[in-house]
PDB file of C-alpha atoms in Angstrom:
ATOM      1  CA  UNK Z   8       0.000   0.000   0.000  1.00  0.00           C
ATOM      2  CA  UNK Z   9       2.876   2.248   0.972  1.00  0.00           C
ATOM      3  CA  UNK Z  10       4.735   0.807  -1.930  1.00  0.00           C
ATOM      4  CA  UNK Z  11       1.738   2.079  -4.089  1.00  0.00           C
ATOM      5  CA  UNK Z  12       1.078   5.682  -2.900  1.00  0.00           C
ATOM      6  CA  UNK Z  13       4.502   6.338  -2.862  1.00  0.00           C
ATOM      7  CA  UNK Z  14       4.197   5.402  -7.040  1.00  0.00           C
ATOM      8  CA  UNK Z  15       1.367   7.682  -7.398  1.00  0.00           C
ATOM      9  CA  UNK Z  16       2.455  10.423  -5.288  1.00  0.00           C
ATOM     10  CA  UNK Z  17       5.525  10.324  -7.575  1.00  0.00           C
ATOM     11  CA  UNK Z  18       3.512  10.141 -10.693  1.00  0.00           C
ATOM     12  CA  UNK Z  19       1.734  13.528  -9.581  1.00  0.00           C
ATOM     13  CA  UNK Z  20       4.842  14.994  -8.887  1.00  0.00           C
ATOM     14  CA  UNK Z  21       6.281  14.114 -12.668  1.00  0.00           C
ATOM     15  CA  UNK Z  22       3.168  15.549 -14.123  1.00  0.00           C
ATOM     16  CA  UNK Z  23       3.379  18.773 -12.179  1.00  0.00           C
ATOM     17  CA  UNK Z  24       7.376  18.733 -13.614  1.00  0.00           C
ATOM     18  CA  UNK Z  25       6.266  18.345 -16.882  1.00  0.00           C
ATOM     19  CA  UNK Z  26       3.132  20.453 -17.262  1.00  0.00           C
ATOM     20  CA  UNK Z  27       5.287  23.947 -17.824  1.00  0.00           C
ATOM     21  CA  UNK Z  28       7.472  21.836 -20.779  1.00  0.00           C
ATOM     22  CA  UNK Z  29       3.891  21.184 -22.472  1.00  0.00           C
ATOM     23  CA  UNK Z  30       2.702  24.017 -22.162  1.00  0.00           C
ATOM     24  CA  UNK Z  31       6.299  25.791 -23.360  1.00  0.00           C
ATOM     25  CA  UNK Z  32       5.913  22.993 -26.423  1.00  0.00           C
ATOM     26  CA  UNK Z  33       2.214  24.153 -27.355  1.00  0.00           C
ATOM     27  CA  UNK Z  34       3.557  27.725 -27.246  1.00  0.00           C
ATOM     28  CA  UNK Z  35       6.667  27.124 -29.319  1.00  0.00           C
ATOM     29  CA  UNK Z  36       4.249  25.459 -32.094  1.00  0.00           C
ATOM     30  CA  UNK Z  37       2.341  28.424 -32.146  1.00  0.00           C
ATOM     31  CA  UNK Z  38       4.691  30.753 -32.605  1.00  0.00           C
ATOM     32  CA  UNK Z  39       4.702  32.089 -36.090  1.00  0.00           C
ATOM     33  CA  UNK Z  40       7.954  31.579 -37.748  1.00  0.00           C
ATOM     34  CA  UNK Z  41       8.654  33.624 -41.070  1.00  0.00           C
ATOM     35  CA  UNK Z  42       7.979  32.159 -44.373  1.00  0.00           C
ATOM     36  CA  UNK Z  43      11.560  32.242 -45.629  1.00  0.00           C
ATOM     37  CA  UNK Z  44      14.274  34.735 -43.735  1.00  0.00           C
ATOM     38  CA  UNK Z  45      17.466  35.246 -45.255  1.00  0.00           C
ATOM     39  CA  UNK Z  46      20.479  36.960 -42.821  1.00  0.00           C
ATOM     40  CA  UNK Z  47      23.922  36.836 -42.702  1.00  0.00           C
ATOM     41  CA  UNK Z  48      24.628  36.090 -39.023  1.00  0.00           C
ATOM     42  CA  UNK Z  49      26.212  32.496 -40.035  1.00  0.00           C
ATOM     43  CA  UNK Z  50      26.744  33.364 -43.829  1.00  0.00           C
ATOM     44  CA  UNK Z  51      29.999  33.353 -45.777  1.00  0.00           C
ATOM     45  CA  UNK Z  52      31.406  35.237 -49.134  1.00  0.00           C
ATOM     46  CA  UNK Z  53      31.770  32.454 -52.139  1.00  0.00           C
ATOM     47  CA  UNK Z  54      35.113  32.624 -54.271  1.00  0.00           C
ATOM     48  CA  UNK Z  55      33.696  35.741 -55.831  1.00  0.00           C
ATOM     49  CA  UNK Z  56      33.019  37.698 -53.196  1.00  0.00           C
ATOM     50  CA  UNK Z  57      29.321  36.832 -53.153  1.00  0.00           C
ATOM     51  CA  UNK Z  58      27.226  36.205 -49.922  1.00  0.00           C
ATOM     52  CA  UNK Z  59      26.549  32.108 -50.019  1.00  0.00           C
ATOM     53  CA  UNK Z  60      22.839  30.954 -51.512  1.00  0.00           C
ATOM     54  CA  UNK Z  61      22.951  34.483 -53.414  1.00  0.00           C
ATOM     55  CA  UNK Z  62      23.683  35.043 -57.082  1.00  0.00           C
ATOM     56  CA  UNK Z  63      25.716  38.275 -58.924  1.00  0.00           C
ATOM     57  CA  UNK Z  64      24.854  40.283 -61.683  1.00  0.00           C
ATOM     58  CA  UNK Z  65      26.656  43.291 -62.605  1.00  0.00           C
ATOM     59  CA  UNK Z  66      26.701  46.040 -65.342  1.00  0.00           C
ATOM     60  CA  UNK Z  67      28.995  45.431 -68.447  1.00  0.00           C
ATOM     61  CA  UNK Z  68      31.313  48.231 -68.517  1.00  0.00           C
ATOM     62  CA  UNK Z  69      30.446  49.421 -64.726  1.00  0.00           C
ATOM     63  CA  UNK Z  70      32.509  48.953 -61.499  1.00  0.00           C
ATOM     64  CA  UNK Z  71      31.412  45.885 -59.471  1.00  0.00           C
ATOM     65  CA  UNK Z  72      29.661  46.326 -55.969  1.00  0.00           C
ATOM     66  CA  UNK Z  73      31.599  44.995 -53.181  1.00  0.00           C
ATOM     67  CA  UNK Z  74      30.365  42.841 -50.377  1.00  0.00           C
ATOM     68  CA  UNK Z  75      31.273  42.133 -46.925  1.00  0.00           C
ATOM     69  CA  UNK Z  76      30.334  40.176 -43.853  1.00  0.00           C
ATOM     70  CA  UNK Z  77      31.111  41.924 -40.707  1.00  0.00           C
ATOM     71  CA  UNK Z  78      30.055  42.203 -36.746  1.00  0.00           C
ATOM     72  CA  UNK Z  79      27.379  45.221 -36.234  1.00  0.00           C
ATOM     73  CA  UNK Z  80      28.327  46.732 -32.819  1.00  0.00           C
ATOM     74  CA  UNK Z  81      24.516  47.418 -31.697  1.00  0.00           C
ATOM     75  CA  UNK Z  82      23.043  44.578 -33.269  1.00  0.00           C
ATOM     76  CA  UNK Z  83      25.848  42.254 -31.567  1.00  0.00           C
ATOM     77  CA  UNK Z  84      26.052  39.944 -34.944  1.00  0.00           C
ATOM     78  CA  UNK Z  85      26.861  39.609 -38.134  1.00  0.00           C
ATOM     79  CA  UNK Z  86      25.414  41.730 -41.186  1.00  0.00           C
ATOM     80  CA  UNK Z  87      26.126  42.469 -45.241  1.00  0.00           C
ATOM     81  CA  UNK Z  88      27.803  45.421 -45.520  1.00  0.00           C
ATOM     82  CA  UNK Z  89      27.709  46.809 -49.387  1.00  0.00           C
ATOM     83  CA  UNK Z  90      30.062  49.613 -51.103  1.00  0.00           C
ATOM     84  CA  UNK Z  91      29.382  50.955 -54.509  1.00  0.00           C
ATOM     85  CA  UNK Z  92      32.552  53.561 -55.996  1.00  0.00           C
ATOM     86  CA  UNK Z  93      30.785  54.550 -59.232  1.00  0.00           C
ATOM     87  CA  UNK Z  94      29.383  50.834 -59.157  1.00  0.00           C
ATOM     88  CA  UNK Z  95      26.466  48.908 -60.121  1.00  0.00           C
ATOM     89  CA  UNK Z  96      25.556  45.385 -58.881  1.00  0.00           C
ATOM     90  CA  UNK Z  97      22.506  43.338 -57.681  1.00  0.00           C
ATOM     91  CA  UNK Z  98      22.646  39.914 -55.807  1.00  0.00           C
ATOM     92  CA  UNK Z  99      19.155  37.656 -55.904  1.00  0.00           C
ATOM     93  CA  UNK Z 100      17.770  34.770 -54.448  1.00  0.00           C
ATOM     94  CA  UNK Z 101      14.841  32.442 -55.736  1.00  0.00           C
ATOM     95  CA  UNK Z 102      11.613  33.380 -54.317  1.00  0.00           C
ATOM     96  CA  UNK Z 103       9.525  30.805 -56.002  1.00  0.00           C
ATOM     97  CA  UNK Z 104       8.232  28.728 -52.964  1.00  0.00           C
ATOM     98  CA  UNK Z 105       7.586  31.594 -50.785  1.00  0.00           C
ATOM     99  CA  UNK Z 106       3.978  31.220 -50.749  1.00  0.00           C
ATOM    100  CA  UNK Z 107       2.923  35.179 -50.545  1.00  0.00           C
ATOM    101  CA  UNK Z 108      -0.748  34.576 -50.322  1.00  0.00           C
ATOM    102  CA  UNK Z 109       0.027  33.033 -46.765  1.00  0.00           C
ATOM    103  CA  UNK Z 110       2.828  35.067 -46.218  1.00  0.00           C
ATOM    104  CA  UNK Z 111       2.336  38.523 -47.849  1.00  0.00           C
ATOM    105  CA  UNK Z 112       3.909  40.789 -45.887  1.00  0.00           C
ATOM    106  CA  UNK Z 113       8.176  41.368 -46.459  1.00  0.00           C
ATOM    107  CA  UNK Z 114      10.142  42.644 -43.553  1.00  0.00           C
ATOM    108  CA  UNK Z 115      13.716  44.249 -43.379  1.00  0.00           C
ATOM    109  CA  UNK Z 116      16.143  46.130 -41.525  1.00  0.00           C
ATOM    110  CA  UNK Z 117      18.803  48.761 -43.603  1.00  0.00           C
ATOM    111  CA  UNK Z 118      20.611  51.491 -42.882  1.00  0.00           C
ATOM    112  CA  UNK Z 119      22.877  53.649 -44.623  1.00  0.00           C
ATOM    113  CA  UNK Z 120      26.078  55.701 -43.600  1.00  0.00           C
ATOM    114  CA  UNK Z 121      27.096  57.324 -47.626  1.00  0.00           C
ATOM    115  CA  UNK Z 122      24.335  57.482 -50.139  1.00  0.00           C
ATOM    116  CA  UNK Z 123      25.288  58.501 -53.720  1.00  0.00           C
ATOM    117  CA  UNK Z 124      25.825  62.548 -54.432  1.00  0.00           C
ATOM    118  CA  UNK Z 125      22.671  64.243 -55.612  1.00  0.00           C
ATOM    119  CA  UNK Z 126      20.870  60.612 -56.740  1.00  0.00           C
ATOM    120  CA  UNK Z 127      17.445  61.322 -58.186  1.00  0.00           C
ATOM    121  CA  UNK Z 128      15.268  58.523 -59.258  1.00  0.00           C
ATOM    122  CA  UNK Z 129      13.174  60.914 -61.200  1.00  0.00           C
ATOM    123  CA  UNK Z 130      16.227  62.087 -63.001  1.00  0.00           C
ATOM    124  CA  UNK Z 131      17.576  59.618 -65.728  1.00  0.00           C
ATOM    125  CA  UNK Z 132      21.199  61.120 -65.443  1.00  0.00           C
ATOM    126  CA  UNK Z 133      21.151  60.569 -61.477  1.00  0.00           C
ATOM    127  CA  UNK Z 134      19.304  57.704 -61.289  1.00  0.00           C
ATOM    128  CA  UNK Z 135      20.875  55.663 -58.179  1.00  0.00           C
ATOM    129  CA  UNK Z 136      20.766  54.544 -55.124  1.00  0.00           C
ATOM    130  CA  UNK Z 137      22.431  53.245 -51.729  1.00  0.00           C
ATOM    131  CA  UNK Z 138      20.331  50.449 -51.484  1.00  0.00           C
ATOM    132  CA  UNK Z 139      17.158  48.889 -52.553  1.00  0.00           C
ATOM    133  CA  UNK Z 140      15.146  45.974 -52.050  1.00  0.00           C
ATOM    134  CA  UNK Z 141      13.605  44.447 -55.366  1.00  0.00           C
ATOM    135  CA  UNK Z 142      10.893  41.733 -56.310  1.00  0.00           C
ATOM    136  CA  UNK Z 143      10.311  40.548 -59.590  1.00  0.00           C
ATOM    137  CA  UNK Z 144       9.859  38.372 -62.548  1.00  0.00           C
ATOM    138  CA  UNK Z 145      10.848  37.690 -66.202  1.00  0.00           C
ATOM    139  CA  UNK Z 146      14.162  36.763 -68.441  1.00  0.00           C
ATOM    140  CA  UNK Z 147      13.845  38.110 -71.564  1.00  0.00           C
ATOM    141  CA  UNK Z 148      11.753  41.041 -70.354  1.00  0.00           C
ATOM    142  CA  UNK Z 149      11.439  41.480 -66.958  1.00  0.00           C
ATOM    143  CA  UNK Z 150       9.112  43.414 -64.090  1.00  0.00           C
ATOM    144  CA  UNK Z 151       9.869  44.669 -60.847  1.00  0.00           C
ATOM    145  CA  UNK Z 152       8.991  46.765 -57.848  1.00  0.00           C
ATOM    146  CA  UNK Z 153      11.327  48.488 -56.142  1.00  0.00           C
ATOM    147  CA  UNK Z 154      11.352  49.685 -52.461  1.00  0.00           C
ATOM    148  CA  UNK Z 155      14.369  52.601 -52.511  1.00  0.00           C
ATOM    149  CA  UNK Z 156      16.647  54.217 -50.116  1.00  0.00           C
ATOM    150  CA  UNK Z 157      16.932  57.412 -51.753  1.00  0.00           C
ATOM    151  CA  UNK Z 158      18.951  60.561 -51.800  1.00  0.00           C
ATOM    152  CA  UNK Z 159      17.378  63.847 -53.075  1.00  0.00           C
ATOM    153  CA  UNK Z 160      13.956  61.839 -54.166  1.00  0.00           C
ATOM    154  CA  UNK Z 161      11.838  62.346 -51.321  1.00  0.00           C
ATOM    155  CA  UNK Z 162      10.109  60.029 -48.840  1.00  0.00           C
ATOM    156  CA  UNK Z 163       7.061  58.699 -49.531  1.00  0.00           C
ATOM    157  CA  UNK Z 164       7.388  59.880 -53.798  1.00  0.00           C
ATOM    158  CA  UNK Z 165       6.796  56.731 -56.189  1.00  0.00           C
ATOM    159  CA  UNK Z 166       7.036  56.400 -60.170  1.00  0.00           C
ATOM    160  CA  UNK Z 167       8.250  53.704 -62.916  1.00  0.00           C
ATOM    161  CA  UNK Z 168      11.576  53.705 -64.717  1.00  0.00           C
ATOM    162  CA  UNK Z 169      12.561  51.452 -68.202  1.00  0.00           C
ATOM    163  CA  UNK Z 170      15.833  50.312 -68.468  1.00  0.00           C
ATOM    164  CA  UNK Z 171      16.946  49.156 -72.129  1.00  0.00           C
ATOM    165  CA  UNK Z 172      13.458  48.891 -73.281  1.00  0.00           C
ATOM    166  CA  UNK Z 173      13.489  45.836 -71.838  1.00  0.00           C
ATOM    167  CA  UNK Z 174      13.150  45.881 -67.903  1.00  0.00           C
ATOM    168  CA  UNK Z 175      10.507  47.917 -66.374  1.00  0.00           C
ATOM    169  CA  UNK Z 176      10.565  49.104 -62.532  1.00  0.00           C
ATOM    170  CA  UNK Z 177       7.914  50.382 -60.381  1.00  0.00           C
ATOM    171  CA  UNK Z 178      10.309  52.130 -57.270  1.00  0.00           C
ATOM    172  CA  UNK Z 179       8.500  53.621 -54.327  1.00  0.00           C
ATOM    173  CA  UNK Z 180      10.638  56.271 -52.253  1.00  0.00           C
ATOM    174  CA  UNK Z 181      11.110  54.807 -48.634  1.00  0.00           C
ATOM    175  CA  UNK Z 182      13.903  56.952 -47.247  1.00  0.00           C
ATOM    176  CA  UNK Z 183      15.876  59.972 -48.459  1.00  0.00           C
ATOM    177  CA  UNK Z 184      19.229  61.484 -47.485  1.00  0.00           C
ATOM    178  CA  UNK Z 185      16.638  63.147 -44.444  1.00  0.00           C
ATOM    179  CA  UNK Z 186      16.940  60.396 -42.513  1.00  0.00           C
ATOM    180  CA  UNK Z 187      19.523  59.675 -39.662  1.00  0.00           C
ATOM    181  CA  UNK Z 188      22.177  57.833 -41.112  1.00  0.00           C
ATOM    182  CA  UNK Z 189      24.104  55.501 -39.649  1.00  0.00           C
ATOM    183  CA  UNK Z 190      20.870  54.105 -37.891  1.00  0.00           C
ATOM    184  CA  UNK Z 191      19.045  50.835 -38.233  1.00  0.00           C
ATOM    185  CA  UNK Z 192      15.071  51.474 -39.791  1.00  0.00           C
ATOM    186  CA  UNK Z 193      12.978  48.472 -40.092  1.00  0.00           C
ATOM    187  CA  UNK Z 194      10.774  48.425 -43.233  1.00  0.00           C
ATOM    188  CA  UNK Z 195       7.268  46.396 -43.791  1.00  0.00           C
ATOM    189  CA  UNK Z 196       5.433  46.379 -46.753  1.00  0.00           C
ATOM    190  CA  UNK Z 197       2.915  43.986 -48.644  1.00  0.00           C
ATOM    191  CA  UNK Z 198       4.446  42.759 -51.357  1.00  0.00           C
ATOM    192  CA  UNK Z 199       1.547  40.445 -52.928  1.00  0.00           C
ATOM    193  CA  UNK Z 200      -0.999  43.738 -52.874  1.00  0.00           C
ATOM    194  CA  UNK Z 201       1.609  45.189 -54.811  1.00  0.00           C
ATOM    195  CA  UNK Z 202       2.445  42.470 -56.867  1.00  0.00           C
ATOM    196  CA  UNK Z 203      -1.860  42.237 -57.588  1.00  0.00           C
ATOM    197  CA  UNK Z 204      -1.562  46.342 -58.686  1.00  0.00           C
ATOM    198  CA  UNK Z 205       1.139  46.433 -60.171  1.00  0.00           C
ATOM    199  CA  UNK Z 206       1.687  42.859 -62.466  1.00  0.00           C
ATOM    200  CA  UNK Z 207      -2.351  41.997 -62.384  1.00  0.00           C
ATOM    201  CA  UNK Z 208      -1.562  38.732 -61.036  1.00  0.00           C
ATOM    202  CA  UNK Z 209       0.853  36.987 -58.514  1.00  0.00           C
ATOM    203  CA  UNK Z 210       4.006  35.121 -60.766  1.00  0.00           C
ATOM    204  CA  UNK Z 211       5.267  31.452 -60.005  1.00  0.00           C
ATOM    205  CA  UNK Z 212       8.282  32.147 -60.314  1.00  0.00           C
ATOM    206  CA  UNK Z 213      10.019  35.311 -59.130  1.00  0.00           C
ATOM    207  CA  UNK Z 214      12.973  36.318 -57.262  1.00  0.00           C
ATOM    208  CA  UNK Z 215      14.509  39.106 -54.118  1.00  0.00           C
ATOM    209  CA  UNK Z 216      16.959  41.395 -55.350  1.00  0.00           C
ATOM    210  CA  UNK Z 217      19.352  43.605 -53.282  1.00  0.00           C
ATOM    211  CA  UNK Z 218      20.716  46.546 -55.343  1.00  0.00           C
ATOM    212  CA  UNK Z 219      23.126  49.194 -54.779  1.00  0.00           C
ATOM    213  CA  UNK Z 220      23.932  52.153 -57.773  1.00  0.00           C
ATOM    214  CA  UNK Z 221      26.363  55.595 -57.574  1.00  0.00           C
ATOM    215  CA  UNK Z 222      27.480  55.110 -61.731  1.00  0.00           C
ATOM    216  CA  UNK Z 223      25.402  57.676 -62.977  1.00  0.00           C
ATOM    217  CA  UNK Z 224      26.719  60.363 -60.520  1.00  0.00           C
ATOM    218  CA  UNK Z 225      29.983  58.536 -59.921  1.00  0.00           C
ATOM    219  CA  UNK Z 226      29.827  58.870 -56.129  1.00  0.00           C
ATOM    220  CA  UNK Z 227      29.687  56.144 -53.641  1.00  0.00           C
ATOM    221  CA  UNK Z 228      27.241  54.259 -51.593  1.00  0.00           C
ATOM    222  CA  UNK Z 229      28.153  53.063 -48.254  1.00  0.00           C
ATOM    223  CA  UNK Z 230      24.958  50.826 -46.768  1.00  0.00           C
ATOM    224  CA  UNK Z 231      23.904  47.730 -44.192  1.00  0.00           C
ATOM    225  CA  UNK Z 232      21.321  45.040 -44.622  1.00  0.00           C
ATOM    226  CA  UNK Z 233      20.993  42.559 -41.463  1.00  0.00           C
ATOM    227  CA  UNK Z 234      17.785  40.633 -42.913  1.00  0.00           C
ATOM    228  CA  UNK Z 235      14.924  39.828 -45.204  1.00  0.00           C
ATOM    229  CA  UNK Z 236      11.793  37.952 -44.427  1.00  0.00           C
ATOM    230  CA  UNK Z 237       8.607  37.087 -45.797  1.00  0.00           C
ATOM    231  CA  UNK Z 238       5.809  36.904 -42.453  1.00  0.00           C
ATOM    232  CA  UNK Z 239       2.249  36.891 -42.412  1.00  0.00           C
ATOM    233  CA  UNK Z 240      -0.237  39.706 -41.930  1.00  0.00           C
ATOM    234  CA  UNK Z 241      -1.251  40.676 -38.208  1.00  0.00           C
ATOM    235  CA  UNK Z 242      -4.174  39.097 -37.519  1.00  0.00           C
ATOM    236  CA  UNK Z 243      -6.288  41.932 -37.281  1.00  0.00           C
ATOM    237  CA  UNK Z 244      -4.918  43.217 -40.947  1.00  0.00           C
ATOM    238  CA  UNK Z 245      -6.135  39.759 -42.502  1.00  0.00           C
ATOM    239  CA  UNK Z 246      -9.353  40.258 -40.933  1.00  0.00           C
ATOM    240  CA  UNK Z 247     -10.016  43.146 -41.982  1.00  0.00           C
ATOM    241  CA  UNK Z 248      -8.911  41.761 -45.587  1.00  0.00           C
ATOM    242  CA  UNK Z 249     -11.458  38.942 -45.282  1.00  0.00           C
ATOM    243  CA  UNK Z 250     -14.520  40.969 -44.830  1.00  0.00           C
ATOM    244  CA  UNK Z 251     -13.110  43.156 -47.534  1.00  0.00           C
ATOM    245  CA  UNK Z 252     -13.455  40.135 -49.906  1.00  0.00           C
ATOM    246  CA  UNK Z 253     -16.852  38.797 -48.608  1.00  0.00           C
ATOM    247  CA  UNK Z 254     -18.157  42.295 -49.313  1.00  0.00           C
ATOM    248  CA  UNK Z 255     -16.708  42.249 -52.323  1.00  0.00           C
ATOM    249  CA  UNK Z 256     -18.590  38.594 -52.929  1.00  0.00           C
ATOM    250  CA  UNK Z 257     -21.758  39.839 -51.527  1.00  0.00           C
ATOM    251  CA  UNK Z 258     -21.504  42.937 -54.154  1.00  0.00           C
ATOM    252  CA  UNK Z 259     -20.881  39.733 -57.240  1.00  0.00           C
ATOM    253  CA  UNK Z 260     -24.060  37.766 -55.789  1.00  0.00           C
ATOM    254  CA  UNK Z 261     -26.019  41.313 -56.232  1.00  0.00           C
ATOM    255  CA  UNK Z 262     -25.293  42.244 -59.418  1.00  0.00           C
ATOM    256  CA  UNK Z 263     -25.699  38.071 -60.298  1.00  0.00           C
ATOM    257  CA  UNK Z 264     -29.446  38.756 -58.893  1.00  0.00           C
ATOM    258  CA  UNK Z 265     -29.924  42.273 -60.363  1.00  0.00           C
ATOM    259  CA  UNK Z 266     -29.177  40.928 -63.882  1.00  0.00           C
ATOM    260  CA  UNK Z 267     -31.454  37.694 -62.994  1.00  0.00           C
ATOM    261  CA  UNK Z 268     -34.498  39.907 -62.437  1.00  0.00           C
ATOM    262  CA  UNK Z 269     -33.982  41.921 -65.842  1.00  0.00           C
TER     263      UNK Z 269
END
């Protein structure tokens, strides 16, 4: 009998032990981890000076952009720092199984210390910039959308560029030489409502670009990326989002009806 109580009383005790890890394991499974992330807090530079999982493409003719990986003293770890002397040069990554209808929303934290002299996206002859943050789609002509740390083209200003007749950008104006440099901003925007506006449609395949330009004024850009990630909405943003849509449904079964009755 004392044999047995002394088994249960020890059972009870291992449950009550236990309890906090289960409910720690339910909360852990919960937690909404991003879609994809890419950092560089464990990354390395290939043989060409190219963060690892990332491909190069430069500008015939142009100055290549140079990349390191080095310790941020607030942050505490590692992030890609990126020079451009008169340079042009993107890096991308495959984007094709993000899926952006769960996972909409793209997250990242910049800053810049040099941007290029006098850059002016609206301004073919000064069109650069320190850094920018690219999705898009295409080979032999291509589409993007651009989200731009700018210089003299102000906050909050947006417009479309063609490049060779062949690539077409849509750039919205996130920051300008205005803001503090040398400081880490984290940006947020919803890159499958712009995708919707600005392509009609969401593409299967499409890829992340990270872009840095000073050729055109033949300055220098001096700028930090720690990370990229595609999350989902808050949940009160996708709420609102689905009655948006039934309204939008119950507006379809109306006009179904009106035409019914003529």
């Amino acid at each position: 009998m004392n044999n047995r109580f002394r088994l249960m009383k020890s059972a009870a005790l291992i449950a009550v032990l236990l309890a906090p890890c289960a409910f720690l394991s339910s909360a852990l499974a919960a937690k909404k981890e991003p879609a994809r992330h890419w950092d560089f807090q464990t990354s390395k530079l290939d043989k060409e000076g190219i963060p690892e999982g990332w491909s190069y493409r430069g500008k015939p003719g142009t100055p290549d952009v140079k990349y390191e990986i080095v310790e941020d003293k607030e942050l505490k770890h590692k992030v890609l720092h990126i020079t451009s002397d008169k340079a042009s040069g993107v890096i991308m990554v495959d984007c094709s199984d993000v899926d952006l209808k769960k996972y909409p929303i793209m997250r990242w934290r910049w800053k810049a210390v040099t941007l290029p002299t006098g850059a002016d996206a609206t301004v073919k002859s000064k069109d650069d910039q320190g850094i920018a943050v690219y999705v898009g789609y295409g080979k032999l002509t291509q589409s993007s959308i651009s989200y731009n740390w700018q210089t003299e083209t102000p906050k909050g200003k947006s417009g479309s560029s063609t490049y060779n007749w062949v690539v077409d950008v849509d750039w919205f104006t996130l920051r300008d030489k205005n803001d503090k440099k040398d400081t880490w901003f984290e940006e947020e925007v919803n890159v499958y409502d712009d995708m919707k506006k600005i392509f009609k449609k969401i593409p299967s395949d499409w890829a992340l670009s990270i872009s840095s330009n000073s050729q055109y004024t033949e300055s220098k850009a001096d700028v930090y990326l720690d990370y990229v990630e595609f999350v989902e909405k808050k949940s009160g943003d996708a709420k609102k989002d689905e009655k948006k849509e039934e309204k939008k449904d119950e507006k379809k079964e109306e006009k179904k009806d009106e035409k019914k009755d003529k």
